[in-house]
Short mmCIF file of C-alpha atoms in Angstrom, two decimals:
data_model
loop_
_atom_site.label_atom_id
_atom_site.label_comp_id
_atom_site.label_asym_id
_atom_site.label_seq_id
_atom_site.Cartn_x
_atom_site.Cartn_y
_atom_site.Cartn_z
CA UNK A 1 28.13 110.17 155.72
CA UNK A 2 28.00 109.50 151.97
CA UNK A 3 24.99 107.95 150.28
CA UNK A 4 25.04 104.76 148.24
CA UNK A 5 25.38 105.57 144.56
CA UNK A 6 22.03 105.25 142.82
CA UNK A 7 22.90 106.03 139.21
CA UNK A 8 22.93 103.48 136.43
CA UNK A 9 25.12 100.47 137.06
CA UNK A 10 25.13 98.90 133.61
CA UNK A 11 26.65 101.66 131.48
CA UNK A 12 29.24 104.32 132.17
CA UNK A 13 27.75 107.79 132.10
CA UNK A 14 28.39 111.25 133.49
CA UNK A 15 26.76 110.20 136.75
CA UNK A 16 23.66 112.36 136.49
CA UNK A 17 21.28 109.66 135.28
CA UNK A 18 19.84 109.41 138.79
CA UNK A 19 18.71 113.03 138.54
CA UNK A 20 20.83 114.08 141.50
CA UNK A 21 22.27 117.56 141.07
CA UNK A 22 25.16 117.21 143.53
CA UNK A 23 27.20 114.10 142.85
CA UNK A 24 29.37 114.78 145.90
CA UNK A 25 26.67 113.31 148.16
CA UNK A 26 27.75 109.84 147.02
CA UNK A 27 31.38 110.15 148.11
CA UNK A 28 33.30 110.73 151.31
CA UNK A 29 35.67 113.66 150.96
CA UNK A 30 38.24 111.88 153.14
CA UNK A 31 38.57 109.02 150.67
CA UNK A 32 38.74 111.43 147.74
CA UNK A 33 41.35 113.60 149.44
CA UNK A 34 43.48 110.57 150.23
CA UNK A 35 43.45 109.29 146.64
CA UNK A 36 44.12 112.74 145.21
CA UNK A 37 47.18 113.10 147.45
CA UNK A 38 48.30 109.59 146.47
CA UNK A 39 48.01 110.52 142.79
CA UNK A 40 50.28 113.51 143.42
CA UNK A 41 52.78 111.29 145.24
CA UNK A 42 52.94 108.91 142.28
CA UNK A 43 53.52 111.91 140.00
CA UNK A 44 56.44 112.90 142.26
CA UNK A 45 57.99 109.50 141.59
CA UNK A 46 58.39 110.18 137.88
CA UNK A 47 61.04 112.94 138.12
CA UNK A 48 62.53 110.70 140.83
CA UNK A 49 63.03 108.04 138.17
CA UNK A 50 64.69 110.66 135.98
CA UNK A 51 67.12 111.80 138.67
CA UNK A 52 67.89 108.22 139.68
CA UNK A 53 68.72 107.22 136.11
CA UNK A 54 70.54 110.48 135.42
CA UNK A 55 72.86 109.99 138.37
CA UNK A 56 73.70 106.43 137.29
CA UNK A 57 74.39 107.44 133.69
CA UNK A 58 77.29 109.32 132.12
CA UNK A 59 77.39 113.09 132.42
CA UNK A 60 76.91 113.68 128.72
CA UNK A 61 73.55 111.87 128.71
CA UNK A 62 72.25 113.00 132.10
CA UNK A 63 69.74 115.63 131.05
CA UNK A 64 68.14 113.50 128.33
CA UNK A 65 67.07 110.90 130.90
CA UNK A 66 65.45 113.52 133.12
CA UNK A 67 63.66 115.00 130.11
CA UNK A 68 62.37 111.61 128.94
CA UNK A 69 60.86 110.90 132.35
CA UNK A 70 58.91 114.16 132.21
CA UNK A 71 57.92 113.63 128.59
CA UNK A 72 56.44 110.32 129.71
CA UNK A 73 54.01 112.25 131.92
CA UNK A 74 52.88 114.37 128.98
CA UNK A 75 52.63 111.61 126.38
CA UNK A 76 50.84 109.13 128.61
CA UNK A 77 48.52 111.75 130.09
CA UNK A 78 47.23 112.31 126.57
CA UNK A 79 47.19 108.60 125.74
CA UNK A 80 45.28 107.84 128.94
CA UNK A 81 42.72 110.52 128.12
CA UNK A 82 42.49 109.47 124.48
CA UNK A 83 41.87 105.74 124.88
CA UNK A 84 44.16 104.26 127.51
CA UNK A 85 41.73 104.56 130.42
CA UNK A 86 38.90 103.09 128.38
CA UNK A 87 41.00 100.17 127.14
CA UNK A 88 42.11 99.40 130.69
CA UNK A 89 39.17 100.18 132.96
CA UNK A 90 36.03 100.24 130.85
CA UNK A 91 33.25 98.30 132.54
CA UNK A 92 32.56 96.25 129.43
CA UNK A 93 35.10 94.11 127.62
CA UNK A 94 36.26 90.55 127.24
CA UNK A 95 38.82 88.73 129.36
CA UNK A 96 41.69 90.27 127.42
CA UNK A 97 41.02 93.96 126.75
CA UNK A 98 38.50 96.72 127.36
CA UNK A 99 36.59 98.64 124.72
CA UNK A 100 36.22 102.29 123.72
CA UNK A 101 32.99 103.05 125.57
CA UNK A 102 34.90 105.74 127.51
CA UNK A 103 36.98 106.99 124.58
CA UNK A 104 38.18 110.52 125.25
CA UNK A 105 36.82 110.19 128.81
CA UNK A 106 33.28 110.58 127.50
CA UNK A 107 30.72 109.88 130.20
CA UNK A 108 33.52 109.59 132.74
CA UNK A 109 32.77 111.76 135.76
CA UNK A 110 30.75 110.61 138.73
CA UNK A 111 29.90 106.93 138.47
CA UNK A 112 32.01 104.72 140.78
CA UNK A 113 34.87 102.73 139.28
CA UNK A 114 37.49 100.56 140.91
CA UNK A 115 35.90 101.19 144.31
CA UNK A 116 32.56 102.41 145.57
CA UNK A 117 34.54 105.14 147.35
CA UNK A 118 35.84 106.72 144.12
CA UNK A 119 34.16 108.56 141.27
CA UNK A 120 35.30 107.56 137.80
CA UNK A 121 37.34 110.70 137.18
CA UNK A 122 39.40 110.33 140.38
CA UNK A 123 40.11 106.66 139.66
CA UNK A 124 41.18 107.76 136.17
CA UNK A 125 43.53 110.40 137.63
CA UNK A 126 45.15 107.97 140.05
CA UNK A 127 45.59 105.09 137.62
CA UNK A 128 46.83 107.50 134.96
CA UNK A 129 49.90 108.17 137.10
CA UNK A 130 50.66 104.44 137.14
CA UNK A 131 50.37 104.41 133.36
CA UNK A 132 52.76 107.37 133.13
CA UNK A 133 55.49 106.02 135.38
CA UNK A 134 55.69 102.62 133.69
CA UNK A 135 57.23 103.76 130.36
CA UNK A 136 59.36 106.25 132.32
CA UNK A 137 60.90 103.28 134.14
CA UNK A 138 61.52 101.43 130.88
CA UNK A 139 62.83 104.25 128.73
CA UNK A 140 66.08 104.52 130.70
CA UNK A 141 67.25 101.79 128.31
CA UNK A 142 68.06 104.50 125.75
CA UNK A 143 70.93 105.75 127.93
CA UNK A 144 73.93 106.93 125.86
CA UNK A 145 72.69 105.65 122.51
CA UNK A 146 68.92 105.95 121.85
CA UNK A 147 67.28 108.73 119.83
CA UNK A 148 64.61 110.87 121.47
CA UNK A 149 61.91 110.94 118.78
CA UNK A 150 61.55 107.15 118.48
CA UNK A 151 61.55 106.91 122.28
CA UNK A 152 58.65 109.37 122.50
CA UNK A 153 56.64 107.62 119.79
CA UNK A 154 57.44 104.30 121.44
CA UNK A 155 55.94 105.46 124.77
CA UNK A 156 52.54 106.07 123.21
CA UNK A 157 52.46 102.84 121.22
CA UNK A 158 53.94 100.66 123.96
CA UNK A 159 51.51 101.92 126.56
CA UNK A 160 48.61 101.05 124.26
CA UNK A 161 49.87 97.68 123.09
CA UNK A 162 51.64 96.38 126.20
CA UNK A 163 50.75 98.24 129.40
CA UNK A 164 47.00 98.63 128.89
CA UNK A 165 46.33 94.91 128.22
CA UNK A 166 48.46 93.72 131.16
CA UNK A 167 46.83 96.24 133.51
CA UNK A 168 43.41 95.15 132.22
CA UNK A 169 44.15 91.47 132.87
CA UNK A 170 45.35 92.28 136.38
CA UNK A 171 43.00 94.94 137.74
CA UNK A 172 39.84 95.04 135.67
CA UNK A 173 37.05 92.88 137.10
CA UNK A 174 36.68 91.25 133.67
CA UNK A 175 40.40 90.47 133.27
CA UNK A 176 41.52 86.85 133.16
CA UNK A 177 44.27 87.27 135.77
CA UNK A 178 41.86 89.11 138.08
CA UNK A 179 39.44 86.20 137.90
CA UNK A 180 42.06 83.45 138.14
CA UNK A 181 42.87 85.02 140.69
CA UNK A 182 46.48 86.19 140.41
CA UNK A 183 46.95 88.74 143.18
CA UNK A 184 48.84 91.94 142.42
CA UNK A 185 48.10 94.77 144.81
CA UNK A 186 49.89 97.72 143.21
CA UNK A 187 51.59 96.68 139.99
CA UNK A 188 54.27 94.00 140.21
CA UNK A 189 53.20 92.75 136.77
CA UNK A 190 51.70 95.74 134.92
CA UNK A 191 54.29 98.25 136.16
CA UNK A 192 57.52 96.54 137.14
CA UNK A 193 57.75 93.27 135.23
CA UNK A 194 56.45 94.93 132.06
CA UNK A 195 58.79 97.95 132.31
CA UNK A 196 61.84 95.90 133.31
CA UNK A 197 61.23 93.43 130.50
CA UNK A 198 60.65 96.32 128.09
CA UNK A 199 64.03 97.80 129.07
CA UNK A 200 65.67 94.43 128.44
CA UNK A 201 64.10 94.19 124.98
CA UNK A 202 64.91 97.84 124.16
CA UNK A 203 68.55 97.33 125.19
CA UNK A 204 68.71 94.19 123.04
CA UNK A 205 67.26 95.94 119.99
CA UNK A 206 69.50 99.00 120.39
CA UNK A 207 72.67 96.97 120.70
CA UNK A 208 75.66 97.56 122.93
CA UNK A 209 77.20 100.97 123.51
CA UNK A 210 80.57 101.72 121.98
CA UNK A 211 83.32 100.38 124.22
CA UNK A 212 81.07 97.85 125.94
CA UNK A 213 82.87 94.80 127.32
CA UNK A 214 81.03 91.52 127.83
CA UNK A 215 82.79 90.98 131.14
CA UNK A 216 83.00 94.48 132.60
CA UNK A 217 80.33 96.53 130.86
CA UNK A 218 81.46 100.10 130.40
CA UNK A 219 84.33 101.38 132.54
CA UNK A 220 82.32 104.31 133.93
CA UNK A 221 81.07 104.94 137.43
CA UNK A 222 77.77 106.76 138.17
CA UNK A 223 78.51 110.39 137.37
CA UNK A 224 76.41 111.97 140.16
CA UNK A 225 75.63 109.91 143.24
CA UNK A 226 73.77 112.86 144.76
CA UNK A 227 71.23 112.59 141.93
CA UNK A 228 70.89 108.89 142.70
CA UNK A 229 70.08 109.70 146.33
CA UNK A 230 67.67 112.48 145.33
CA UNK A 231 65.86 110.15 142.94
CA UNK A 232 65.67 107.47 145.62
CA UNK A 233 64.13 109.92 148.09
CA UNK A 234 61.49 111.00 145.55
CA UNK A 235 60.70 107.37 144.78
CA UNK A 236 60.65 106.22 148.40
CA UNK A 237 58.28 109.02 149.45
CA UNK A 238 56.11 108.63 146.35
CA UNK A 239 55.82 104.89 146.90
CA UNK A 240 53.59 105.56 149.91
CA UNK A 241 51.04 106.88 147.44
CA UNK A 242 51.83 104.13 144.95
CA UNK A 243 51.16 101.28 147.37
CA UNK A 244 49.02 102.94 150.03
CA UNK A 245 46.65 104.43 147.49
CA UNK A 246 46.10 101.05 145.88
CA UNK A 247 43.72 100.25 148.74
CA UNK A 248 41.49 102.77 146.90
CA UNK A 249 40.16 104.28 150.13
CA UNK A 250 41.46 105.54 153.45
CA UNK A 251 41.40 102.44 155.65
CA UNK A 252 43.67 100.29 157.80
CA UNK A 253 44.72 98.23 154.80
CA UNK A 254 46.12 101.40 153.22
CA UNK A 255 48.03 102.19 156.40
CA UNK A 256 49.44 98.66 156.55
CA UNK A 257 50.47 98.90 152.90
CA UNK A 258 52.40 102.08 153.69
CA UNK A 259 54.06 100.47 156.70
CA UNK A 260 55.26 97.33 154.92
CA UNK A 261 56.41 99.45 151.96
CA UNK A 262 58.79 101.41 154.16
CA UNK A 263 59.93 98.27 155.98
CA UNK A 264 60.70 96.34 152.80
CA UNK A 265 62.63 99.29 151.34
CA UNK A 266 64.76 99.51 154.47
CA UNK A 267 65.53 95.78 154.48
CA UNK A 268 66.28 95.78 150.75
CA UNK A 269 68.70 98.69 151.07
CA UNK A 270 70.59 97.06 153.92
CA UNK A 271 70.73 93.69 152.16
CA UNK A 272 72.20 95.08 148.90
CA UNK A 273 74.66 97.32 150.74
CA UNK A 274 75.95 94.43 152.84
CA UNK A 275 76.32 92.22 149.78
CA UNK A 276 78.47 94.84 148.10
CA UNK A 277 80.45 95.51 151.28
CA UNK A 278 81.56 91.90 151.37
CA UNK A 279 83.27 92.40 148.00
CA UNK A 280 84.91 95.83 148.28
CA UNK A 281 84.80 96.60 152.02
CA UNK A 282 83.18 99.94 151.14
CA UNK A 283 79.82 101.28 152.27
CA UNK A 284 78.31 102.13 148.91
CA UNK A 285 75.64 104.81 148.64
CA UNK A 286 74.57 103.55 145.23
CA UNK A 287 74.27 100.03 146.65
CA UNK A 288 71.95 101.21 149.42
CA UNK A 289 69.79 103.20 147.01
CA UNK A 290 69.59 100.33 144.54
CA UNK A 291 68.63 97.93 147.31
CA UNK A 292 65.96 100.27 148.64
CA UNK A 293 64.39 100.50 145.18
CA UNK A 294 64.58 96.71 144.86
CA UNK A 295 62.76 96.31 148.17
CA UNK A 296 60.11 98.79 147.07
CA UNK A 297 59.61 96.95 143.79
CA UNK A 298 59.37 93.55 145.48
CA UNK A 299 56.79 94.67 148.05
CA UNK A 300 54.58 96.37 145.45
CA UNK A 301 52.41 93.35 144.48
CA UNK A 302 52.34 92.13 148.09
CA UNK A 303 51.78 95.36 150.03
CA UNK A 304 48.06 94.85 150.63
CA UNK A 305 48.37 91.16 151.49
CA UNK A 306 51.35 90.52 153.79
CA UNK A 307 52.09 91.00 157.46
CA UNK A 308 55.14 93.05 158.53
CA UNK A 309 57.29 89.94 159.10
CA UNK A 310 56.54 88.89 155.53
CA UNK A 311 57.62 92.32 154.31
CA UNK A 312 61.02 91.82 155.98
CA UNK A 313 61.54 88.59 154.04
CA UNK A 314 60.30 90.11 150.79
CA UNK A 315 62.53 93.18 151.19
CA UNK A 316 65.63 91.08 151.86
CA UNK A 317 64.84 88.66 149.03
CA UNK A 318 64.24 91.59 146.70
CA UNK A 319 67.58 93.20 147.56
CA UNK A 320 69.54 89.94 147.30
CA UNK A 321 67.89 88.63 144.12
CA UNK A 322 68.12 91.95 142.31
CA UNK A 323 71.76 92.33 143.34
CA UNK A 324 72.70 89.00 141.80
CA UNK A 325 70.45 89.67 138.81
CA UNK A 326 72.73 92.55 137.78
CA UNK A 327 75.09 89.82 136.51
CA UNK A 328 72.48 88.46 134.08
CA UNK A 329 73.28 91.11 131.47
CA UNK A 330 76.80 89.69 131.17
CA UNK A 331 75.52 86.13 130.84
CA UNK A 332 73.10 86.99 128.03
CA UNK A 333 75.23 89.75 126.46
CA UNK A 334 72.66 92.57 126.68
CA UNK A 335 73.84 96.09 127.54
CA UNK A 336 71.22 97.09 130.13
CA UNK A 337 73.33 99.94 131.41
CA UNK A 338 71.05 101.05 134.26
CA UNK A 339 70.13 97.51 135.41
CA UNK A 340 66.43 98.21 134.85
CA UNK A 341 65.57 94.57 134.22
CA UNK A 342 67.56 93.41 137.24
CA UNK A 343 65.80 95.82 139.61
CA UNK A 344 62.30 96.15 138.18
CA UNK A 345 61.90 92.97 136.15
CA UNK A 346 63.41 90.54 138.64
CA UNK A 347 62.15 92.53 141.63
CA UNK A 348 58.59 92.40 140.29
CA UNK A 349 58.89 88.65 139.72
CA UNK A 350 60.19 88.08 143.25
CA UNK A 351 57.33 90.11 144.71
CA UNK A 352 54.68 88.39 142.61
CA UNK A 353 55.89 84.93 143.57
CA UNK A 354 56.30 85.70 147.28
CA UNK A 355 52.79 87.15 147.39
CA UNK A 356 51.59 83.62 146.67
CA UNK A 357 53.53 82.41 149.69
CA UNK A 358 53.10 85.12 152.34
CA UNK A 359 49.79 86.71 151.31
CA UNK A 360 47.07 86.50 153.98
CA UNK A 361 43.35 87.19 153.90
CA UNK A 362 43.58 88.78 157.36
CA UNK A 363 45.60 91.69 155.96
CA UNK A 364 43.53 91.97 152.79
CA UNK A 365 40.33 92.14 154.84
CA UNK A 366 41.56 95.24 156.65
CA UNK A 367 39.67 97.18 153.99
CA UNK A 368 36.39 95.77 155.34
CA UNK A 369 35.77 93.18 152.61
CA UNK A 370 35.97 89.40 152.91
CA UNK A 371 38.68 87.36 151.17
CA UNK A 372 39.34 83.67 150.68
CA UNK A 373 42.71 82.25 151.85
CA UNK A 374 45.47 83.75 149.72
CA UNK A 375 48.96 82.33 150.16
CA UNK A 376 50.84 79.26 151.33
CA UNK A 377 50.79 80.55 154.91
CA UNK A 378 47.03 79.93 154.72
CA UNK A 379 47.49 76.55 153.00
CA UNK A 380 46.27 77.80 149.62
CA UNK A 381 48.90 75.85 147.70
CA UNK A 382 47.58 76.51 144.20
CA UNK A 383 48.08 80.26 144.53
CA UNK A 384 51.79 80.05 143.73
CA UNK A 385 50.88 78.59 140.34
CA UNK A 386 48.48 81.46 139.70
CA UNK A 387 51.17 83.97 140.66
CA UNK A 388 53.61 82.29 138.27
CA UNK A 389 50.99 82.51 135.53
CA UNK A 390 50.67 86.26 136.04
CA UNK A 391 54.44 86.66 136.11
CA UNK A 392 55.03 84.69 132.92
CA UNK A 393 52.17 86.41 131.13
CA UNK A 394 53.52 89.88 131.90
CA UNK A 395 57.09 88.92 130.96
CA UNK A 396 56.17 87.14 127.74
CA UNK A 397 53.72 89.75 126.49
CA UNK A 398 56.04 92.66 127.25
CA UNK A 399 59.20 91.11 125.78
CA UNK A 400 57.70 89.78 122.56
CA UNK A 401 55.52 92.80 121.79
CA UNK A 402 58.31 95.25 122.65
CA UNK A 403 60.75 93.52 120.29
CA UNK A 404 58.20 93.44 117.47
CA UNK A 405 57.24 97.08 117.99
CA UNK A 406 60.86 98.28 118.03
CA UNK A 407 61.75 96.17 114.99
CA UNK A 408 58.91 97.69 112.97
CA UNK A 409 59.62 101.23 114.19
CA UNK A 410 63.26 100.92 113.15
CA UNK A 411 62.10 100.27 109.58
CA UNK A 412 60.18 103.55 109.41
CA UNK A 413 62.14 106.48 107.91
CA UNK A 414 62.93 108.99 110.64
CA UNK A 415 62.32 106.52 113.47
CA UNK A 416 65.65 104.70 113.53
CA UNK A 417 66.26 103.82 117.15
CA UNK A 418 69.94 104.60 117.58
CA UNK A 419 72.14 107.66 117.18
CA UNK A 420 75.24 107.54 115.00
CA UNK A 421 78.65 106.63 116.42
CA UNK A 422 79.71 110.28 116.21
CA UNK A 423 76.60 111.42 118.10
CA UNK A 424 77.13 108.75 120.72
CA UNK A 425 80.62 110.10 121.28
CA UNK A 426 79.26 113.60 121.74
CA UNK A 427 76.50 112.44 124.07
CA UNK A 428 72.73 112.51 123.85
CA UNK A 429 72.47 115.85 125.62
CA UNK A 430 74.53 117.52 122.90
CA UNK A 431 73.24 115.81 119.79
CA UNK A 432 69.59 115.34 120.77
CA UNK A 433 68.89 118.27 123.10
CA UNK A 434 71.55 120.92 122.54
CA UNK A 435 71.40 121.48 126.30
CA UNK A 436 73.41 120.14 129.22
CA UNK A 437 72.81 119.14 132.79
CA UNK A 438 75.72 121.27 134.04
CA UNK A 439 76.45 124.89 133.21
CA UNK A 440 80.21 124.59 133.15
CA UNK A 441 80.02 122.25 130.18
CA UNK A 442 78.04 124.80 128.20
CA UNK A 443 80.39 127.64 129.22
CA UNK A 444 83.44 125.75 128.02
CA UNK A 445 81.65 124.82 124.83
CA UNK A 446 80.71 128.45 124.15
CA UNK A 447 84.22 129.74 124.72
CA UNK A 448 85.71 127.20 122.34
CA UNK A 449 82.88 127.85 119.94
CA UNK A 450 84.15 131.42 119.47
CA UNK A 451 86.79 130.13 117.10
CA UNK A 452 85.54 126.64 116.31
CA UNK A 453 82.26 125.18 115.13
CA UNK A 454 79.82 123.93 117.73
CA UNK A 455 80.32 120.29 116.85
CA UNK A 456 84.11 120.60 116.87
CA UNK A 457 84.05 122.30 120.25
CA UNK A 458 81.72 119.69 121.65
CA UNK A 459 83.86 116.86 120.37
CA UNK A 460 87.04 118.40 121.79
CA UNK A 461 85.42 118.82 125.18
CA UNK A 462 83.59 115.53 125.28
CA UNK A 463 85.91 114.38 128.04
CA UNK A 464 84.19 116.91 130.32
CA UNK A 465 80.83 115.33 129.60
CA UNK A 466 81.79 111.73 130.17
#
């Protein structure tokens, strides 16, 4: 049985101000074990994003997308340590943004944060994985045409300017959305709407890929459907930590969040697959995987608030709405090649809005706390307006700030966003990495390179990397 924390409550410190030598007496090891495992599960999702995007993309850009997802872990881990955690979860701050009282994780060890069940450093670890996966979701917009260096610099700046404020509004007790309240259990706004909208803005600022048709996009199919399935499995499994861990302790609410997460993913996958079957009379693997991800995205803000029957509706609505949203890129003329906005942006919006309809205090109170009526099912009619406020705030902030940031970066020497036409023809793996996702490409390139220059050999064999 853990003791109630008796350190200072007004200022973040190392946790020793109470004079207690063993800080572990204040925490239950079961809760800490659960959140540590959940943090690892969210980390597993990030290479899952890379494999999912890699499989959807063209062969000659496959490895770059996997690399960027892993680079996101490294860049944001440093950013989160440096000032991201303090800007997002410092105990002092205004309604808009935190301060630097925990800059460099100073005095961040044993005092509770986020939940009385978690020491500061564990909450920092868990939330840091959310911060890392968000730009990884967005950066798939560079597929086939975006340079690596600007993308890496962008991750650090975007996380500071866009992600940290939205997460602060939503989850920090001082944030304006938190106090409205606009309910978002695990990141419909900070993670999915912001990343999907970022991908839309990044695609807009990069411009269309060579050969892009307004009506048909690019005439290329996903190059490796097995990678798409593998990425989906990583994401689906990791989402149990993503949503379940957002209860911030091991309780029945966490279990319910895991259950409805799996249920919504299943319903979303079936809904998207059936929609595509009606058109081509084929059972598409990519359709099922895309639908499952859509269901997972849609249930994210609602996972700690809805009953299982509500998760069925949310999963189906997520799969259907995201499926039709893939047509938006043709209507607005933006080359979002991996449909990131359709799946994450629209999926997050659907989940946020439906939380205001199907959210119940009976599910929320499974963590032992008391909650006022939440959604329309409990006759709290104003909540839908609050959910729309959170949705619009996340969309507007992410889109406008992303466009401004990319515009300014593109003016800086050495940070031009897009590769040249010749490099686009060769592929990002060749021109940006000098490595390839598949050995046989490199073998062919080396053999030809015996009598021809590397670039000539690559260009002649580019058909093998399409």
